[in-house]
PDB file of C-alpha atoms in Angstrom:
ATOM      1  CA  MET A   1      -0.107  -0.132   0.086  1.00 85.00           C
ATOM      2  CA  LYS A   2       2.787   2.512   0.785  1.00 85.00           C
ATOM      3  CA  PHE A   3       4.349   1.497  -2.632  1.00 85.00           C
ATOM      4  CA  VAL A   4       1.144   2.418  -4.164  1.00 92.00           C
ATOM      5  CA  ILE A   5       0.671   5.855  -2.337  1.00 93.00           C
ATOM      6  CA  HIS A   6       4.082   6.876  -2.961  1.00 90.00           C
ATOM      7  CA  GLY A   7       3.761   5.938  -6.709  1.00 92.00           C
ATOM      8  CA  LEU A   8       0.407   8.083  -6.940  1.00 95.00           C
ATOM      9  CA  ILE A   9       2.389  10.941  -5.382  1.00 95.00           C
ATOM     10  CA  PHE A  10       5.229  10.585  -7.603  1.00 96.00           C
ATOM     11  CA  LEU A  11       2.727  10.614 -10.823  1.00 95.00           C
ATOM     12  CA  PHE A  12       0.970  13.483  -9.253  1.00 96.00           C
ATOM     13  CA  LEU A  13       4.005  15.736  -8.738  1.00 96.00           C
ATOM     14  CA  THR A  14       5.591  14.745 -12.218  1.00 96.00           C
ATOM     15  CA  ALA A  15       2.464  15.722 -14.003  1.00 93.00           C
ATOM     16  CA  PHE A  16       1.842  18.945 -12.596  1.00 94.00           C
ATOM     17  CA  THR A  17       5.452  20.427 -11.963  1.00 96.00           C
ATOM     18  CA  GLN A  18       7.668  17.942 -13.973  1.00 96.00           C
ATOM     19  CA  LEU A  19      10.482  18.179 -11.213  1.00 97.00           C
ATOM     20  CA  GLY A  20       8.526  17.234  -8.122  1.00 97.00           C
ATOM     21  CA  GLY A  21       8.268  13.600  -8.808  1.00 96.00           C
ATOM     22  CA  ILE A  22      12.121  13.167  -8.598  1.00 96.00           C
ATOM     23  CA  ALA A  23      12.415  15.362  -5.558  1.00 97.00           C
ATOM     24  CA  TRP A  24       9.701  13.090  -3.913  1.00 96.00           C
ATOM     25  CA  LEU A  25      11.806   9.963  -4.669  1.00 95.00           C
ATOM     26  CA  VAL A  26      14.904  11.802  -3.360  1.00 96.00           C
ATOM     27  CA  SER A  27      13.098  12.658   0.043  1.00 95.00           C
ATOM     28  CA  ARG A  28      12.187   9.223   0.801  1.00 93.00           C
ATOM     29  CA  LEU A  29      16.161   8.701   1.527  1.00 93.00           C
ATOM     30  CA  PHE A  30      16.137  11.034   4.366  1.00 94.00           C
ATOM     31  CA  ARG A  31      14.425  10.732   7.903  1.00 90.00           C
ATOM     32  CA  ARG A  32      12.853  14.140   7.593  1.00 93.00           C
ATOM     33  CA  SER A  33      11.367  13.353   4.303  1.00 92.00           C
ATOM     34  CA  LEU A  34       8.930  16.431   3.979  1.00 94.00           C
ATOM     35  CA  LEU A  35      11.668  18.802   4.707  1.00 96.00           C
ATOM     36  CA  ALA A  36      13.890  16.934   2.303  1.00 97.00           C
ATOM     37  CA  PHE A  37      11.348  16.981  -0.151  1.00 97.00           C
ATOM     38  CA  VAL A  38      11.032  20.874  -0.186  1.00 97.00           C
ATOM     39  CA  ILE A  39      14.706  21.397  -0.190  1.00 97.00           C
ATOM     40  CA  ALA A  40      15.104  19.044  -3.147  1.00 97.00           C
ATOM     41  CA  TYR A  41      12.396  20.479  -5.028  1.00 97.00           C
ATOM     42  CA  VAL A  42      13.593  24.173  -4.552  1.00 97.00           C
ATOM     43  CA  ALA A  43      17.033  23.050  -5.492  1.00 97.00           C
ATOM     44  CA  PHE A  44      15.863  21.195  -8.677  1.00 97.00           C
ATOM     45  CA  SER A  45      13.589  24.138  -9.637  1.00 97.00           C
ATOM     46  CA  PHE A  46      16.313  26.549  -9.192  1.00 95.00           C
ATOM     47  CA  GLY A  47      18.684  24.563 -11.256  1.00 96.00           C
ATOM     48  CA  ALA A  48      16.213  24.324 -13.878  1.00 96.00           C
ATOM     49  CA  HIS A  49      16.734  28.046 -14.489  1.00 94.00           C
ATOM     50  CA  TYR A  50      20.277  27.342 -15.492  1.00 94.00           C
ATOM     51  CA  THR A  51      19.960  24.207 -17.398  1.00 96.00           C
ATOM     52  CA  ALA A  52      16.800  24.727 -19.345  1.00 96.00           C
ATOM     53  CA  PRO A  53      18.507  26.992 -21.837  1.00 95.00           C
ATOM     54  CA  VAL A  54      20.867  24.106 -22.780  1.00 94.00           C
ATOM     55  CA  PHE A  55      17.743  22.248 -23.955  1.00 92.00           C
ATOM     56  CA  GLY A  56      16.302  25.136 -25.849  1.00 94.00           C
ATOM     57  CA  ARG A  57      13.880  26.763 -23.209  1.00 96.00           C
ATOM     58  CA  THR A  58      14.283  29.720 -21.158  1.00 96.00           C
ATOM     59  CA  PRO A  59      12.335  30.898 -18.092  1.00 95.00           C
ATOM     60  CA  LEU A  60      10.284  33.972 -17.941  1.00 95.00           C
ATOM     61  CA  SER A  61      11.123  36.252 -15.003  1.00 89.00           C
ATOM     62  CA  CYS A  62       9.014  35.614 -11.937  1.00 87.00           C
ATOM     63  CA  LEU A  63      10.347  38.975 -10.429  1.00 85.00           C
ATOM     64  CA  GLY A  64       9.925  41.041 -13.634  1.00 74.00           C
ATOM     65  CA  SER A  65       8.508  44.662 -13.182  1.00 80.00           C
ATOM     66  CA  GLY A  66       8.108  45.392 -17.041  1.00 90.00           C
ATOM     67  CA  ASN A  67       5.374  45.262 -19.443  1.00 94.00           C
ATOM     68  CA  LEU A  68       5.524  41.454 -19.668  1.00 96.00           C
ATOM     69  CA  GLN A  69       5.010  39.510 -16.396  1.00 96.00           C
ATOM     70  CA  VAL A  70       3.933  36.040 -15.174  1.00 97.00           C
ATOM     71  CA  GLN A  71       0.562  36.433 -13.732  1.00 96.00           C
ATOM     72  CA  SER A  72       0.850  34.628 -10.636  1.00 94.00           C
ATOM     73  CA  TRP A  73       3.564  33.031  -8.148  1.00 94.00           C
ATOM     74  CA  TYR A  74       1.825  29.667  -8.675  1.00 93.00           C
ATOM     75  CA  TYR A  75       3.147  29.166 -12.354  1.00 96.00           C
ATOM     76  CA  CYS A  76       6.695  29.835 -11.139  1.00 95.00           C
ATOM     77  CA  ALA A  77       6.405  27.629  -8.255  1.00 96.00           C
ATOM     78  CA  LEU A  78       5.251  24.622 -10.417  1.00 97.00           C
ATOM     79  CA  ASN A  79       7.918  25.238 -13.154  1.00 97.00           C
ATOM     80  CA  ARG A  80       5.307  26.257 -15.789  1.00 97.00           C
ATOM     81  CA  THR A  81       7.082  29.294 -17.177  1.00 97.00           C
ATOM     82  CA  TYR A  82       9.517  28.106 -19.870  1.00 98.00           C
ATOM     83  CA  VAL A  83       9.483  29.152 -23.436  1.00 97.00           C
ATOM     84  CA  SER A  84      11.622  28.851 -26.343  1.00 97.00           C
ATOM     85  CA  PRO A  85      13.831  31.853 -26.877  1.00 97.00           C
ATOM     86  CA  ALA A  86      12.071  32.515 -30.161  1.00 97.00           C
ATOM     87  CA  LEU A  87       8.473  32.670 -28.313  1.00 98.00           C
ATOM     88  CA  LEU A  88       9.956  34.835 -25.596  1.00 97.00           C
ATOM     89  CA  GLU A  89      11.021  37.509 -28.309  1.00 97.00           C
ATOM     90  CA  VAL A  90       7.384  37.253 -29.795  1.00 97.00           C
ATOM     91  CA  LEU A  91       5.876  37.796 -26.361  1.00 98.00           C
ATOM     92  CA  GLN A  92       8.236  40.740 -25.420  1.00 97.00           C
ATOM     93  CA  ASP A  93       7.645  42.349 -28.841  1.00 97.00           C
ATOM     94  CA  SER A  94       3.825  41.977 -28.467  1.00 97.00           C
ATOM     95  CA  ALA A  95       3.790  43.338 -25.091  1.00 97.00           C
ATOM     96  CA  ASP A  96       5.889  46.300 -26.159  1.00 97.00           C
ATOM     97  CA  GLU A  97       3.251  47.018 -28.980  1.00 97.00           C
ATOM     98  CA  VAL A  98       0.460  47.059 -26.690  1.00 97.00           C
ATOM     99  CA  ALA A  99       2.197  49.260 -24.235  1.00 97.00           C
ATOM    100  CA  ARG A 100       3.048  51.734 -27.126  1.00 97.00           C
ATOM    101  CA  GLU A 101      -0.538  51.759 -28.063  1.00 97.00           C
ATOM    102  CA  TYR A 102      -2.066  51.707 -24.441  1.00 97.00           C
ATOM    103  CA  PRO A 103       0.718  53.119 -22.009  1.00 96.00           C
ATOM    104  CA  GLY A 104       0.916  51.535 -18.642  1.00 94.00           C
ATOM    105  CA  THR A 105      -0.447  48.262 -20.021  1.00 97.00           C
ATOM    106  CA  VAL A 106       1.062  45.060 -18.525  1.00 97.00           C
ATOM    107  CA  THR A 107       0.801  41.823 -20.496  1.00 97.00           C
ATOM    108  CA  LEU A 108       0.534  38.667 -18.136  1.00 97.00           C
ATOM    109  CA  VAL A 109       1.642  35.120 -18.888  1.00 98.00           C
ATOM    110  CA  LEU A 110      -0.351  32.292 -17.325  1.00 97.00           C
ATOM    111  CA  ASP A 111       0.545  28.565 -18.284  1.00 96.00           C
ATOM    112  CA  ALA A 112       3.662  28.059 -20.656  1.00 97.00           C
ATOM    113  CA  ASN A 113       5.644  24.976 -20.643  1.00 97.00           C
ATOM    114  CA  PHE A 114       7.883  22.906 -18.394  1.00 97.00           C
ATOM    115  CA  PRO A 115      11.743  23.316 -18.506  1.00 97.00           C
ATOM    116  CA  PHE A 116      12.694  19.824 -20.100  1.00 95.00           C
ATOM    117  CA  MET A 117      11.392  17.338 -22.698  1.00 91.00           C
ATOM    118  CA  ASN A 118       9.560  17.893 -25.812  1.00 93.00           C
ATOM    119  CA  GLY A 119       6.268  15.826 -25.715  1.00 92.00           C
ATOM    120  CA  PHE A 120       6.038  15.992 -21.916  1.00 91.00           C
ATOM    121  CA  PRO A 121       2.088  17.264 -21.354  1.00 88.00           C
ATOM    122  CA  LEU A 122       1.633  20.097 -19.320  1.00 92.00           C
ATOM    123  CA  LEU A 123      -1.648  19.164 -17.750  1.00 88.00           C
ATOM    124  CA  PRO A 124      -4.561  19.935 -18.245  1.00 87.00           C
ATOM    125  CA  HIS A 125      -3.525  21.481 -21.579  1.00 86.00           C
ATOM    126  CA  LEU A 126      -3.619  19.237 -24.847  1.00 78.00           C
ATOM    127  CA  SER A 127      -0.438  20.949 -25.943  1.00 87.00           C
ATOM    128  CA  HIS A 128       2.053  23.206 -24.241  1.00 92.00           C
ATOM    129  CA  ASP A 129       4.615  20.511 -24.677  1.00 92.00           C
ATOM    130  CA  ASP A 130       7.384  21.962 -27.120  1.00 93.00           C
ATOM    131  CA  GLY A 131       8.315  25.388 -25.483  1.00 94.00           C
ATOM    132  CA  GLU A 132       6.493  27.015 -28.216  1.00 96.00           C
ATOM    133  CA  LYS A 133       3.210  27.491 -26.734  1.00 97.00           C
ATOM    134  CA  VAL A 134       1.897  30.010 -24.008  1.00 98.00           C
ATOM    135  CA  ASP A 135      -1.314  31.303 -22.574  1.00 97.00           C
ATOM    136  CA  LEU A 136      -1.932  34.949 -21.947  1.00 98.00           C
ATOM    137  CA  ALA A 137      -4.558  36.620 -19.823  1.00 97.00           C
ATOM    138  CA  PHE A 138      -7.249  39.129 -20.954  1.00 97.00           C
ATOM    139  CA  PHE A 139      -6.831  42.804 -19.830  1.00 98.00           C
ATOM    140  CA  TYR A 140      -9.540  43.803 -17.654  1.00 97.00           C
ATOM    141  CA  SER A 141     -11.217  47.231 -16.414  1.00 96.00           C
ATOM    142  CA  ASP A 142     -13.653  48.438 -13.643  1.00 93.00           C
ATOM    143  CA  GLU A 143     -15.624  51.538 -13.444  1.00 91.00           C
ATOM    144  CA  GLY A 144     -12.384  53.582 -13.429  1.00 89.00           C
ATOM    145  CA  GLY A 145     -10.840  51.988 -16.549  1.00 93.00           C
ATOM    146  CA  TYR A 146      -8.019  49.707 -17.003  1.00 95.00           C
ATOM    147  CA  VAL A 147      -6.589  47.801 -14.025  1.00 95.00           C
ATOM    148  CA  PRO A 148      -3.217  46.910 -14.357  1.00 94.00           C
ATOM    149  CA  ARG A 149      -2.279  43.163 -13.523  1.00 94.00           C
ATOM    150  CA  ALA A 150      -5.799  42.419 -12.823  1.00 95.00           C
ATOM    151  CA  VAL A 151      -7.544  39.304 -13.486  1.00 96.00           C
ATOM    152  CA  ARG A 152     -10.911  37.876 -12.592  1.00 96.00           C
ATOM    153  CA  SER A 153      -9.963  34.684 -11.019  1.00 96.00           C
ATOM    154  CA  PRO A 154      -6.932  33.914  -8.743  1.00 95.00           C
ATOM    155  CA  ILE A 155      -5.007  32.257 -11.544  1.00 95.00           C
ATOM    156  CA  GLY A 156      -6.416  34.180 -14.649  1.00 94.00           C
ATOM    157  CA  TYR A 157      -8.327  30.950 -15.915  1.00 95.00           C
ATOM    158  CA  PHE A 158     -11.960  29.829 -15.681  1.00 94.00           C
ATOM    159  CA  ALA A 159     -13.542  33.508 -15.560  1.00 94.00           C
ATOM    160  CA  PHE A 160     -15.456  32.921 -18.816  1.00 94.00           C
ATOM    161  CA  GLU A 161     -16.869  35.625 -21.141  1.00 92.00           C
ATOM    162  CA  SER A 162     -20.448  34.726 -21.912  1.00 87.00           C
ATOM    163  CA  GLY A 163     -21.530  34.194 -25.546  1.00 87.00           C
ATOM    164  CA  PRO A 164     -23.156  31.763 -28.089  1.00 87.00           C
ATOM    165  CA  THR A 165     -21.428  28.464 -28.891  1.00 85.00           C
ATOM    166  CA  GLU A 166     -22.261  25.329 -30.964  1.00 83.00           C
ATOM    167  CA  CYS A 167     -20.507  23.192 -28.429  1.00 84.00           C
ATOM    168  CA  ARG A 168     -22.630  20.944 -26.218  1.00 81.00           C
ATOM    169  CA  ASN A 169     -21.921  19.968 -22.513  1.00 77.00           C
ATOM    170  CA  THR A 170     -20.103  16.656 -22.175  1.00 74.00           C
ATOM    171  CA  TRP A 171     -18.094  14.976 -19.609  1.00 71.00           C
ATOM    172  CA  LEU A 172     -15.877  13.649 -22.379  1.00 69.00           C
ATOM    173  CA  SER A 173     -13.918  16.895 -22.978  1.00 76.00           C
ATOM    174  CA  LEU A 174     -11.956  19.477 -21.317  1.00 78.00           C
ATOM    175  CA  ARG A 175     -14.607  22.309 -22.107  1.00 82.00           C
ATOM    176  CA  TRP A 176     -15.666  23.139 -18.469  1.00 83.00           C
ATOM    177  CA  ASP A 177     -18.133  25.466 -17.989  1.00 85.00           C
ATOM    178  CA  LEU A 178     -17.927  25.847 -14.172  1.00 85.00           C
ATOM    179  CA  ASP A 179     -21.295  27.595 -13.848  1.00 88.00           C
ATOM    180  CA  TRP A 180     -21.179  27.256 -10.096  1.00 90.00           C
ATOM    181  CA  VAL A 181     -17.901  29.294  -9.408  1.00 92.00           C
ATOM    182  CA  GLN A 182     -18.620  32.164 -11.702  1.00 92.00           C
ATOM    183  CA  GLY A 183     -20.262  34.304  -9.122  1.00 91.00           C
ATOM    184  CA  PHE A 184     -17.075  34.169  -6.887  1.00 94.00           C
ATOM    185  CA  TRP A 185     -14.717  36.111  -9.334  1.00 94.00           C
ATOM    186  CA  ARG A 186     -14.018  39.685  -9.365  1.00 95.00           C
ATOM    187  CA  ASP A 187     -16.596  42.102 -10.676  1.00 94.00           C
ATOM    188  CA  LEU A 188     -14.494  43.236 -13.756  1.00 95.00           C
ATOM    189  CA  THR A 189     -15.122  43.445 -17.488  1.00 95.00           C
ATOM    190  CA  ILE A 190     -12.896  42.581 -20.399  1.00 96.00           C
ATOM    191  CA  ASP A 191     -11.079  45.545 -21.643  1.00 96.00           C
ATOM    192  CA  GLU A 192     -11.836  44.869 -25.276  1.00 95.00           C
ATOM    193  CA  GLY A 193      -9.506  47.599 -26.671  1.00 95.00           C
ATOM    194  CA  ARG A 194      -6.368  46.164 -25.070  1.00 97.00           C
ATOM    195  CA  THR A 195      -7.173  42.503 -25.309  1.00 97.00           C
ATOM    196  CA  PHE A 196      -8.526  42.626 -29.048  1.00 96.00           C
ATOM    197  CA  PHE A 197      -5.443  44.748 -29.815  1.00 97.00           C
ATOM    198  CA  LEU A 198      -3.224  42.150 -28.586  1.00 97.00           C
ATOM    199  CA  VAL A 199      -4.966  39.285 -30.548  1.00 96.00           C
ATOM    200  CA  ARG A 200      -4.590  41.428 -33.560  1.00 96.00           C
ATOM    201  CA  THR A 201      -0.928  42.150 -32.957  1.00 96.00           C
ATOM    202  CA  LEU A 202      -0.312  38.391 -32.346  1.00 97.00           C
ATOM    203  CA  ALA A 203      -2.237  37.656 -35.615  1.00 95.00           C
ATOM    204  CA  GLU A 204      -0.211  40.112 -37.888  1.00 95.00           C
ATOM    205  CA  GLU A 205       3.121  38.662 -36.348  1.00 96.00           C
ATOM    206  CA  PRO A 206       4.659  36.403 -38.991  1.00 96.00           C
ATOM    207  CA  ARG A 207       6.389  34.374 -36.453  1.00 96.00           C
ATOM    208  CA  VAL A 208       2.933  33.259 -34.844  1.00 96.00           C
ATOM    209  CA  GLN A 209       1.330  30.162 -36.271  1.00 96.00           C
ATOM    210  CA  LYS A 210      -2.041  30.169 -34.434  1.00 95.00           C
ATOM    211  CA  VAL A 211      -3.954  32.325 -31.827  1.00 96.00           C
ATOM    212  CA  PHE A 212      -6.792  30.577 -30.164  1.00 95.00           C
ATOM    213  CA  ILE A 213      -9.892  32.333 -28.802  1.00 95.00           C
ATOM    214  CA  GLU A 214     -13.577  31.600 -28.795  1.00 93.00           C
ATOM    215  CA  PRO A 215     -15.531  32.272 -31.982  1.00 92.00           C
ATOM    216  CA  HIS A 216     -17.744  34.763 -30.112  1.00 93.00           C
ATOM    217  CA  LEU A 217     -15.005  36.785 -29.152  1.00 93.00           C
ATOM    218  CA  LYS A 218     -13.559  36.890 -32.726  1.00 92.00           C
ATOM    219  CA  ASP A 219     -16.912  37.918 -33.935  1.00 91.00           C
ATOM    220  CA  ARG A 220     -16.872  40.824 -31.536  1.00 91.00           C
ATOM    221  CA  MET A 221     -13.504  41.841 -32.878  1.00 87.00           C
ATOM    222  CA  GLY A 222     -14.938  42.193 -36.212  1.00 83.00           C
ATOM    223  CA  THR A 223     -11.803  40.730 -37.770  1.00 78.00           C
ATOM    224  CA  ASP A 224     -11.383  37.645 -39.868  1.00 80.00           C
ATOM    225  CA  PHE A 225      -7.661  36.841 -39.356  1.00 86.00           C
ATOM    226  CA  ARG A 226      -6.807  33.299 -40.644  1.00 89.00           C
ATOM    227  CA  LYS A 227      -4.386  32.697 -37.753  1.00 93.00           C
ATOM    228  CA  ILE A 228      -7.239  33.491 -35.284  1.00 94.00           C
ATOM    229  CA  ARG A 229      -8.862  29.959 -34.815  1.00 91.00           C
ATOM    230  CA  PHE A 230     -11.356  27.893 -32.675  1.00 91.00           C
ATOM    231  CA  GLN A 231      -9.540  25.243 -30.552  1.00 87.00           C
ATOM    232  CA  GLY A 232     -12.618  22.689 -30.959  1.00 85.00           C
ATOM    233  CA  CYS A 233     -15.165  21.628 -28.626  1.00 84.00           C
ATOM    234  CA  ARG A 234     -13.117  19.028 -26.678  1.00 82.00           C
ATOM    235  CA  ALA A 235     -10.413  21.431 -25.737  1.00 83.00           C
ATOM    236  CA  ALA A 236     -10.674  23.805 -23.042  1.00 85.00           C
ATOM    237  CA  ARG A 237     -12.686  27.134 -23.460  1.00 88.00           C
ATOM    238  CA  HIS A 238     -10.699  30.204 -24.769  1.00 90.00           C
ATOM    239  CA  ASP A 239     -13.069  32.850 -23.679  1.00 91.00           C
ATOM    240  CA  ASP A 240     -11.077  33.287 -20.406  1.00 94.00           C
ATOM    241  CA  HIS A 241      -7.532  33.536 -22.026  1.00 96.00           C
ATOM    242  CA  ILE A 242      -5.507  33.799 -25.173  1.00 97.00           C
ATOM    243  CA  HIS A 243      -3.538  30.747 -26.362  1.00 97.00           C
ATOM    244  CA  VAL A 244      -0.521  31.521 -28.783  1.00 97.00           C
ATOM    245  CA  GLN A 245       1.860  29.228 -30.380  1.00 96.00           C
ATOM    246  CA  ILE A 246       4.685  29.831 -32.960  1.00 95.00           C
TER     247      ILE A 246
END
C-alpha cells in the first residue's frame, strides 16, 4: 500500500510540476522526508533556470517589473513558465506593442511550458509540450478604467466571457463551463480595446502560427484573421485567455 501511495504521489507531482516527482523520490532517502522534499524541489527548480537553456528553453522572469510579467507565483512555483527563446521574443515584442498603443499596460503570462523534454504534457492542456505555446491573460477594467495586472480569478483561468457556442456540454472533453464558480470571481469587465489589440498584434506577427480564442470573441473583434482559430469543442474554453503558438 505504501508503494502504491508513493507511486501516486510521484505521478501527481511529475504531472503538474515535472520535477516534483524526482524530488519526492529523493526525499524518501531521508528521515525528515517532508523537509528533504522541499529542499530537493527548490534545488531542482532553481537548477532548471540554468540548465533549461541548454535544452532550448528559457524561464520567464518571476520577479519582472516590465510590461511582460508572469501572472501568479503559482506558475513559477510549479515550473510552468518556460518558453523557447523565439517565443520569448514574440511575447516581449507583442507586449511592447500593446504598451506603446496603451501606455502602462502589463501583459500577463499564464501557463507556458515545463523546462525539459519535448512531448512532456503540461496538464490539463492538450499541448504546451515543446516550449512554443503559451497562454496570455485578458486585460480587465472596472468603473475607473483599466486595472493593471488584474484578472478576475486568482490564476487567470475559468472566468469565462459569456457568448454563443455550438458546443454541447459533455464529460468527455476539457470544455468545462464551471457555472457554479462564476459568481465568486472579481467584478471586472474585459478591456476589449487592449485585449483585441493584443490578439490582432499576435495574428499579424509573422512568427506566430496560431491564436486560439472563442468564436464569439472573434466575432466581437470584427476581424477575420486566418491565424485566429477555434480550438474545438473537446479542448478547454478560450474565452478566459488567449492561446498563442509559434
